[in-house]
Amino acid sequence: MDKLLIEGGHRLDGVLRISGAKNSALPILCATLLTDQPVTIANAPHLHDVTTMIELLGCLGAEVVIDEKMRVEVSARQLKSLRAPYDLVKTMRASFLVMGPLLARFGRAEVSLPGGCAIGSRPVDQHLKGFEALGARIEVLDGYVTANVDGQLKGADIVMDLVTVGGTENLMMAAVLAQGTTRIINAAKEPEIVDLGHMLNSMGAQVSGHGTSVVTIQGVEALHGCEYKVMPDRVETGTYLIAVAATGGHVRLERTAPETLGAVLAKLTLAGCELETGPDWIELSMHGRRPKAVDIETAVYPGFPTDMQAQFLAMNAIADGTSTISETIFENRFMHVQEIMRLGARIELHGSSVAIVHGVAKLHAAPVMATDLRASFSLVVAALVAEGRTLIDRIYHIDRGYETIEEKLQQLGASVQRVS
Ligand code: EPZ
């Protein structure tokens, strides 16, 4: 199993290009199932999760061709199966997002229930409630959710009980081919929802209000092919900003989208970072300073993203002062805390949703184990500032969401090696 060996203490400095957004590419790849014409997706990141999604599309019968620039052409003219198997859904929950497109276009879908997850229970009840509101019959049997509709889905008002990114995406994709108008009320407003809305509209859908709490979808008879470029990854962007800030360094990130990172940039400014932004770039300078401790509370967009909580916590571990980190989105997203404490961090956990971090001047290398994707990168941040060589085990988690991580870190001057 691959591990990362990181020698800490190098101040990061350099220029990086940000990859396409994983959490945008995944639903967008599912949306290609909505048409019998070819769809080309550009700027898809080269990540395990994207490969898993491509495998799932292939297993449903779509033809997928990938060129050397990671432009993915999907042709779902004819499918041979409407069933997403357990093996693929259990390794990646986003596989559940094929349900909306399959149901919309073929009137039937069978998708394995995702099951447990390292960061919390993560049910899909809101997705299912929405499909039922659109006229689908839902059955759960032998670990699979089966959705059927006689004829076509029918537009409806769907009031979400809570804000869910995946739920909003799945229902948007189901509603584009429904008869009449659907309104998703209390919808998620994340930039990835906006990206999906734009992509669906490029296929001929009539989606409006994406990016607000009410998304309106006027159903159309059929969608056509398109070419679409995935937005830059805001979580990758924020993660590298945090990593560089923790080391007191400097970075210029290119091909990113600063407007999607408002809450993160505001917190980095409070931490003492000097920030400059342009239309598609962000520059951060720390001038060798130690970051100041900053409280964060995760929230739905435009609040501080849960996907950057772990990395920010790691920076706070070596910051000047004490901070409170509150996790409000997932019920179990502090698995990294025990691991960072192995490097000498002083952190108190209060229940499963609050961590009090007492910043220490130095961390010291120790072997640690990655538990989930973002938690893994928090260990990288801690290792980059720790004295000595830290070995991070189970980094397959990192490869799910960070493209060519060691090359990107090396480009910034970090001492990082992949070892097996
Ligand atoms: C998306 O997951 C992201 N994944 C996650 O990124 C991200 O952490 C999350 O949104 C929140 O921003 C992708 O986009 C592929 P949710 P998703 O539905 O859609 C509860 C990463 O590291 N809920 O918004 O699964 C749920 O349990 C990943 O890249 C229900 O109760 O998240 C959670 O507590 C991890 N019932 C909360 O809502 C439902 O039917 C938010 O989940 C659906 C969700």
PDB file of N, CA, C and O in Angstrom, residues 247-302:
ATOM      1  N   THR A 247       3.279  26.700   6.336  1.00  0.00           N
ATOM      2  CA  THR A 247       4.755  26.671   6.296  1.00  0.00           C
ATOM      3  C   THR A 247       5.356  28.086   6.258  1.00  0.00           C
ATOM      4  O   THR A 247       6.565  28.236   6.129  1.00  0.00           O
ATOM      5  N   GLY A 248       4.513  29.099   6.289  1.00  0.00           N
ATOM      6  CA  GLY A 248       5.012  30.481   6.249  1.00  0.00           C
ATOM      7  C   GLY A 248       5.420  30.923   4.855  1.00  0.00           C
ATOM      8  O   GLY A 248       6.113  31.926   4.687  1.00  0.00           O
ATOM      9  N   GLY A 249       4.993  30.192   3.824  1.00  0.00           N
ATOM     10  CA  GLY A 249       5.499  30.416   2.475  1.00  0.00           C
ATOM     11  C   GLY A 249       4.703  31.352   1.581  1.00  0.00           C
ATOM     12  O   GLY A 249       3.961  32.234   2.050  1.00  0.00           O
ATOM     13  N   HIS A 250       4.861  31.101   0.277  1.00  0.00           N
ATOM     14  CA  HIS A 250       4.248  31.962  -0.734  1.00  0.00           C
ATOM     15  C   HIS A 250       3.800  31.082  -1.898  1.00  0.00           C
ATOM     16  O   HIS A 250       4.502  30.129  -2.272  1.00  0.00           O
ATOM     17  N   VAL A 251       2.642  31.366  -2.486  1.00  0.00           N
ATOM     18  CA  VAL A 251       2.208  30.591  -3.642  1.00  0.00           C
ATOM     19  C   VAL A 251       1.333  31.436  -4.555  1.00  0.00           C
ATOM     20  O   VAL A 251       0.641  32.352  -4.090  1.00  0.00           O
ATOM     21  N   ARG A 252       1.427  31.122  -5.843  1.00  0.00           N
ATOM     22  CA  ARG A 252       0.474  31.680  -6.794  1.00  0.00           C
ATOM     23  C   ARG A 252      -0.264  30.494  -7.416  1.00  0.00           C
ATOM     24  O   ARG A 252       0.356  29.609  -8.005  1.00  0.00           O
ATOM     25  N   LEU A 253      -1.578  30.476  -7.239  1.00  0.00           N
ATOM     26  CA  LEU A 253      -2.397  29.398  -7.788  1.00  0.00           C
ATOM     27  C   LEU A 253      -3.092  29.912  -9.026  1.00  0.00           C
ATOM     28  O   LEU A 253      -3.751  30.960  -8.979  1.00  0.00           O
ATOM     29  N   GLU A 254      -2.924  29.166 -10.128  1.00  0.00           N
ATOM     30  CA  GLU A 254      -3.516  29.608 -11.392  1.00  0.00           C
ATOM     31  C   GLU A 254      -4.636  28.679 -11.820  1.00  0.00           C
ATOM     32  O   GLU A 254      -4.737  27.564 -11.320  1.00  0.00           O
ATOM     33  N   ARG A 255      -5.441  29.157 -12.768  1.00  0.00           N
ATOM     34  CA  ARG A 255      -6.605  28.410 -13.276  1.00  0.00           C
ATOM     35  C   ARG A 255      -7.547  28.013 -12.140  1.00  0.00           C
ATOM     36  O   ARG A 255      -8.010  26.886 -12.060  1.00  0.00           O
ATOM     37  N   THR A 256      -7.767  28.970 -11.219  1.00  0.00           N
ATOM     38  CA  THR A 256      -8.698  28.708 -10.143  1.00  0.00           C
ATOM     39  C   THR A 256      -9.836  29.725 -10.215  1.00  0.00           C
ATOM     40  O   THR A 256      -9.918  30.505 -11.168  1.00  0.00           O
ATOM     41  N   ALA A 257     -10.731  29.688  -9.231  1.00  0.00           N
ATOM     42  CA  ALA A 257     -11.892  30.578  -9.259  1.00  0.00           C
ATOM     43  C   ALA A 257     -12.051  31.214  -7.876  1.00  0.00           C
ATOM     44  O   ALA A 257     -12.748  30.679  -7.011  1.00  0.00           O
ATOM     45  N   PRO A 258     -11.362  32.360  -7.651  1.00  0.00           N
ATOM     46  CA  PRO A 258     -11.361  32.969  -6.318  1.00  0.00           C
ATOM     47  C   PRO A 258     -12.766  33.240  -5.778  1.00  0.00           C
ATOM     48  O   PRO A 258     -12.993  33.161  -4.577  1.00  0.00           O
ATOM     49  N   GLU A 259     -13.726  33.524  -6.670  1.00  0.00           N
ATOM     50  CA  GLU A 259     -15.064  33.878  -6.186  1.00  0.00           C
ATOM     51  C   GLU A 259     -15.770  32.716  -5.494  1.00  0.00           C
ATOM     52  O   GLU A 259     -16.761  32.912  -4.805  1.00  0.00           O
ATOM     53  N   THR A 260     -15.244  31.497  -5.651  1.00  0.00           N
ATOM     54  CA  THR A 260     -15.880  30.341  -4.993  1.00  0.00           C
ATOM     55  C   THR A 260     -15.280  30.075  -3.604  1.00  0.00           C
ATOM     56  O   THR A 260     -15.639  29.112  -2.947  1.00  0.00           O
ATOM     57  N   LEU A 261     -14.345  30.939  -3.186  1.00  0.00           N
ATOM     58  CA  LEU A 261     -13.603  30.662  -1.945  1.00  0.00           C
ATOM     59  C   LEU A 261     -13.727  31.763  -0.901  1.00  0.00           C
ATOM     60  O   LEU A 261     -12.864  31.907  -0.037  1.00  0.00           O
ATOM     61  N   GLY A 262     -14.814  32.532  -0.982  1.00  0.00           N
ATOM     62  CA  GLY A 262     -14.964  33.706  -0.107  1.00  0.00           C
ATOM     63  C   GLY A 262     -14.694  33.413   1.364  1.00  0.00           C
ATOM     64  O   GLY A 262     -13.854  34.073   2.006  1.00  0.00           O
ATOM     65  N   ALA A 263     -15.372  32.418   1.929  1.00  0.00           N
ATOM     66  CA  ALA A 263     -15.260  32.153   3.375  1.00  0.00           C
ATOM     67  C   ALA A 263     -13.843  31.710   3.735  1.00  0.00           C
ATOM     68  O   ALA A 263     -13.312  32.081   4.791  1.00  0.00           O
ATOM     69  N   VAL A 264     -13.217  30.952   2.847  1.00  0.00           N
ATOM     70  CA  VAL A 264     -11.878  30.430   3.138  1.00  0.00           C
ATOM     71  C   VAL A 264     -10.849  31.568   3.086  1.00  0.00           C
ATOM     72  O   VAL A 264      -9.988  31.694   3.962  1.00  0.00           O
ATOM     73  N   LEU A 265     -10.972  32.428   2.075  1.00  0.00           N
ATOM     74  CA  LEU A 265     -10.021  33.544   1.959  1.00  0.00           C
ATOM     75  C   LEU A 265     -10.172  34.493   3.153  1.00  0.00           C
ATOM     76  O   LEU A 265      -9.187  35.012   3.683  1.00  0.00           O
ATOM     77  N   ALA A 266     -11.427  34.682   3.614  1.00  0.00           N
ATOM     78  CA  ALA A 266     -11.658  35.563   4.778  1.00  0.00           C
ATOM     79  C   ALA A 266     -10.959  34.990   6.013  1.00  0.00           C
ATOM     80  O   ALA A 266     -10.300  35.722   6.768  1.00  0.00           O
ATOM     81  N   LYS A 267     -11.048  33.683   6.215  1.00  0.00           N
ATOM     82  CA  LYS A 267     -10.402  33.065   7.389  1.00  0.00           C
ATOM     83  C   LYS A 267      -8.876  33.103   7.257  1.00  0.00           C
ATOM     84  O   LYS A 267      -8.161  33.314   8.235  1.00  0.00           O
ATOM     85  N   LEU A 268      -8.373  32.908   6.036  1.00  0.00           N
ATOM     86  CA  LEU A 268      -6.920  32.961   5.842  1.00  0.00           C
ATOM     87  C   LEU A 268      -6.390  34.371   6.122  1.00  0.00           C
ATOM     88  O   LEU A 268      -5.311  34.540   6.678  1.00  0.00           O
ATOM     89  N   THR A 269      -7.189  35.377   5.761  1.00  0.00           N
ATOM     90  CA  THR A 269      -6.779  36.758   6.054  1.00  0.00           C
ATOM     91  C   THR A 269      -6.690  36.955   7.567  1.00  0.00           C
ATOM     92  O   THR A 269      -5.726  37.527   8.081  1.00  0.00           O
ATOM     93  N   LEU A 270      -7.682  36.428   8.292  1.00  0.00           N
ATOM     94  CA  LEU A 270      -7.642  36.543   9.758  1.00  0.00           C
ATOM     95  C   LEU A 270      -6.438  35.796  10.336  1.00  0.00           C
ATOM     96  O   LEU A 270      -5.905  36.172  11.380  1.00  0.00           O
ATOM     97  N   ALA A 271      -6.009  34.752   9.638  1.00  0.00           N
ATOM     98  CA  ALA A 271      -4.852  33.978  10.113  1.00  0.00           C
ATOM     99  C   ALA A 271      -3.533  34.707   9.831  1.00  0.00           C
ATOM    100  O   ALA A 271      -2.462  34.225  10.187  1.00  0.00           O
ATOM    101  N   GLY A 272      -3.631  35.853   9.158  1.00  0.00           N
ATOM    102  CA  GLY A 272      -2.428  36.654   8.912  1.00  0.00           C
ATOM    103  C   GLY A 272      -1.870  36.521   7.510  1.00  0.00           C
ATOM    104  O   GLY A 272      -0.775  37.008   7.227  1.00  0.00           O
ATOM    105  N   CYS A 273      -2.590  35.858   6.613  1.00  0.00           N
ATOM    106  CA  CYS A 273      -2.081  35.697   5.243  1.00  0.00           C
ATOM    107  C   CYS A 273      -2.324  36.974   4.441  1.00  0.00           C
ATOM    108  O   CYS A 273      -3.368  37.599   4.584  1.00  0.00           O
ATOM    109  N   GLU A 274      -1.369  37.285   3.583  1.00  0.00           N
ATOM    110  CA  GLU A 274      -1.543  38.396   2.649  1.00  0.00           C
ATOM    111  C   GLU A 274      -2.080  37.767   1.365  1.00  0.00           C
ATOM    112  O   GLU A 274      -1.457  36.849   0.828  1.00  0.00           O
ATOM    113  N   LEU A 275      -3.224  38.240   0.887  1.00  0.00           N
ATOM    114  CA  LEU A 275      -3.840  37.603  -0.277  1.00  0.00           C
ATOM    115  C   LEU A 275      -4.093  38.611  -1.372  1.00  0.00           C
ATOM    116  O   LEU A 275      -4.475  39.757  -1.094  1.00  0.00           O
ATOM    117  N   GLU A 276      -3.887  38.160  -2.578  1.00  0.00           N
ATOM    118  CA  GLU A 276      -4.220  38.992  -3.742  1.00  0.00           C
ATOM    119  C   GLU A 276      -4.947  38.087  -4.723  1.00  0.00           C
ATOM    120  O   GLU A 276      -4.551  36.910  -4.860  1.00  0.00           O
ATOM    121  N   THR A 277      -5.984  38.591  -5.371  1.00  0.00           N
ATOM    122  CA  THR A 277      -6.688  37.735  -6.328  1.00  0.00           C
ATOM    123  C   THR A 277      -6.862  38.444  -7.661  1.00  0.00           C
ATOM    124  O   THR A 277      -6.930  39.668  -7.724  1.00  0.00           O
ATOM    125  N   GLY A 278      -6.941  37.648  -8.724  1.00  0.00           N
ATOM    126  CA  GLY A 278      -7.280  38.164 -10.056  1.00  0.00           C
ATOM    127  C   GLY A 278      -8.434  37.332 -10.567  1.00  0.00           C
ATOM    128  O   GLY A 278      -8.986  36.523  -9.814  1.00  0.00           O
ATOM    129  N   PRO A 279      -8.794  37.465 -11.829  1.00  0.00           N
ATOM    130  CA  PRO A 279      -9.960  36.750 -12.336  1.00  0.00           C
ATOM    131  C   PRO A 279      -9.846  35.231 -12.150  1.00  0.00           C
ATOM    132  O   PRO A 279     -10.829  34.575 -11.827  1.00  0.00           O
ATOM    133  N   ASP A 280      -8.632  34.666 -12.370  1.00  0.00           N
ATOM    134  CA  ASP A 280      -8.501  33.215 -12.239  1.00  0.00           C
ATOM    135  C   ASP A 280      -7.247  32.818 -11.475  1.00  0.00           C
ATOM    136  O   ASP A 280      -6.694  31.756 -11.692  1.00  0.00           O
ATOM    137  N   TRP A 281      -6.784  33.704 -10.601  1.00  0.00           N
ATOM    138  CA  TRP A 281      -5.594  33.351  -9.813  1.00  0.00           C
ATOM    139  C   TRP A 281      -5.706  33.913  -8.399  1.00  0.00           C
ATOM    140  O   TRP A 281      -6.452  34.854  -8.138  1.00  0.00           O
ATOM    141  N   ILE A 282      -4.933  33.282  -7.513  1.00  0.00           N
ATOM    142  CA  ILE A 282      -4.847  33.745  -6.116  1.00  0.00           C
ATOM    143  C   ILE A 282      -3.375  33.676  -5.722  1.00  0.00           C
ATOM    144  O   ILE A 282      -2.695  32.694  -6.022  1.00  0.00           O
ATOM    145  N   GLU A 283      -2.912  34.719  -5.061  1.00  0.00           N
ATOM    146  CA  GLU A 283      -1.535  34.700  -4.569  1.00  0.00           C
ATOM    147  C   GLU A 283      -1.562  34.866  -3.058  1.00  0.00           C
ATOM    148  O   GLU A 283      -2.288  35.730  -2.542  1.00  0.00           O
ATOM    149  N   LEU A 284      -0.823  34.030  -2.364  1.00  0.00           N
ATOM    150  CA  LEU A 284      -0.785  34.092  -0.896  1.00  0.00           C
ATOM    151  C   LEU A 284       0.661  34.258  -0.441  1.00  0.00           C
ATOM    152  O   LEU A 284       1.544  33.555  -0.927  1.00  0.00           O
ATOM    153  N   SER A 285       0.876  35.199   0.473  1.00  0.00           N
ATOM    154  CA  SER A 285       2.229  35.374   1.030  1.00  0.00           C
ATOM    155  C   SER A 285       2.124  35.402   2.542  1.00  0.00           C
ATOM    156  O   SER A 285       1.258  36.072   3.108  1.00  0.00           O
ATOM    157  N   MET A 286       3.029  34.695   3.166  1.00  0.00           N
ATOM    158  CA  MET A 286       3.017  34.616   4.633  1.00  0.00           C
ATOM    159  C   MET A 286       4.287  35.242   5.209  1.00  0.00           C
ATOM    160  O   MET A 286       4.373  35.464   6.414  1.00  0.00           O
ATOM    161  N   HIS A 287       5.290  35.510   4.350  1.00  0.00           N
ATOM    162  CA  HIS A 287       6.550  36.157   4.759  1.00  0.00           C
ATOM    163  C   HIS A 287       7.174  35.482   5.978  1.00  0.00           C
ATOM    164  O   HIS A 287       7.673  36.172   6.882  1.00  0.00           O
ATOM    165  N   GLY A 288       7.088  34.171   6.060  1.00  0.00           N
ATOM    166  CA  GLY A 288       7.742  33.455   7.155  1.00  0.00           C
ATOM    167  C   GLY A 288       7.028  33.555   8.496  1.00  0.00           C
ATOM    168  O   GLY A 288       7.513  33.029   9.497  1.00  0.00           O
ATOM    169  N   ARG A 289       5.884  34.229   8.515  1.00  0.00           N
ATOM    170  CA  ARG A 289       5.185  34.391   9.803  1.00  0.00           C
ATOM    171  C   ARG A 289       4.471  33.119  10.211  1.00  0.00           C
ATOM    172  O   ARG A 289       4.067  32.311   9.379  1.00  0.00           O
ATOM    173  N   ARG A 290       4.279  32.977  11.522  1.00  0.00           N
ATOM    174  CA  ARG A 290       3.467  31.873  12.036  1.00  0.00           C
ATOM    175  C   ARG A 290       2.008  32.289  11.941  1.00  0.00           C
ATOM    176  O   ARG A 290       1.656  33.431  12.274  1.00  0.00           O
ATOM    177  N   PRO A 291       1.113  31.388  11.475  1.00  0.00           N
ATOM    178  CA  PRO A 291      -0.301  31.789  11.375  1.00  0.00           C
ATOM    179  C   PRO A 291      -0.903  32.080  12.751  1.00  0.00           C
ATOM    180  O   PRO A 291      -0.430  31.561  13.759  1.00  0.00           O
ATOM    181  N   LYS A 292      -1.942  32.923  12.746  1.00  0.00           N
ATOM    182  CA  LYS A 292      -2.687  33.175  13.993  1.00  0.00           C
ATOM    183  C   LYS A 292      -3.849  32.195  14.060  1.00  0.00           C
ATOM    184  O   LYS A 292      -4.439  31.852  13.025  1.00  0.00           O
ATOM    185  N   ALA A 293      -4.195  31.772  15.262  1.00  0.00           N
ATOM    186  CA  ALA A 293      -5.313  30.831  15.421  1.00  0.00           C
ATOM    187  C   ALA A 293      -6.619  31.515  15.022  1.00  0.00           C
ATOM    188  O   ALA A 293      -6.846  32.677  15.356  1.00  0.00           O
ATOM    189  N   VAL A 294      -7.457  30.795  14.300  1.00  0.00           N
ATOM    190  CA  VAL A 294      -8.738  31.355  13.841  1.00  0.00           C
ATOM    191  C   VAL A 294      -9.846  30.325  14.080  1.00  0.00           C
ATOM    192  O   VAL A 294      -9.688  29.152  13.726  1.00  0.00           O
ATOM    193  N   ASP A 295     -10.956  30.760  14.669  1.00  0.00           N
ATOM    194  CA  ASP A 295     -12.102  29.857  14.875  1.00  0.00           C
ATOM    195  C   ASP A 295     -12.777  29.594  13.542  1.00  0.00           C
ATOM    196  O   ASP A 295     -12.912  30.507  12.721  1.00  0.00           O
ATOM    197  N   ILE A 296     -13.241  28.369  13.348  1.00  0.00           N
ATOM    198  CA  ILE A 296     -14.095  28.131  12.177  1.00  0.00           C
ATOM    199  C   ILE A 296     -15.286  27.256  12.547  1.00  0.00           C
ATOM    200  O   ILE A 296     -15.211  26.426  13.447  1.00  0.00           O
ATOM    201  N   GLU A 297     -16.367  27.492  11.836  1.00  0.00           N
ATOM    202  CA  GLU A 297     -17.553  26.641  11.978  1.00  0.00           C
ATOM    203  C   GLU A 297     -17.977  26.277  10.566  1.00  0.00           C
ATOM    204  O   GLU A 297     -18.214  27.164   9.738  1.00  0.00           O
ATOM    205  N   THR A 298     -18.058  25.001  10.280  1.00  0.00           N
ATOM    206  CA  THR A 298     -18.416  24.606   8.917  1.00  0.00           C
ATOM    207  C   THR A 298     -19.902  24.869   8.677  1.00  0.00           C
ATOM    208  O   THR A 298     -20.702  24.847   9.602  1.00  0.00           O
ATOM    209  N   ALA A 299     -20.243  25.136   7.439  1.00  0.00           N
ATOM    210  CA  ALA A 299     -21.637  25.448   7.091  1.00  0.00           C
ATOM    211  C   ALA A 299     -21.821  25.188   5.610  1.00  0.00           C
ATOM    212  O   ALA A 299     -20.838  25.060   4.867  1.00  0.00           O
ATOM    213  N   VAL A 300     -23.072  25.146   5.186  1.00  0.00           N
ATOM    214  CA  VAL A 300     -23.323  24.988   3.752  1.00  0.00           C
ATOM    215  C   VAL A 300     -22.848  26.263   3.050  1.00  0.00           C
ATOM    216  O   VAL A 300     -22.691  27.308   3.677  1.00  0.00           O
ATOM    217  N   TYR A 301     -22.608  26.174   1.751  1.00  0.00           N
ATOM    218  CA  TYR A 301     -22.131  27.322   0.976  1.00  0.00           C
ATOM    219  C   TYR A 301     -23.138  28.474   1.081  1.00  0.00           C
ATOM    220  O   TYR A 301     -24.329  28.219   1.034  1.00  0.00           O
ATOM    221  N   PRO A 302     -22.709  29.690   1.270  1.00  0.00           N
ATOM    222  CA  PRO A 302     -21.342  30.212   1.185  1.00  0.00           C
ATOM    223  C   PRO A 302     -20.567  30.189   2.497  1.00  0.00           C
ATOM    224  O   PRO A 302     -19.587  30.924   2.636  1.00  0.00           O
TER     225      PRO A 302
END
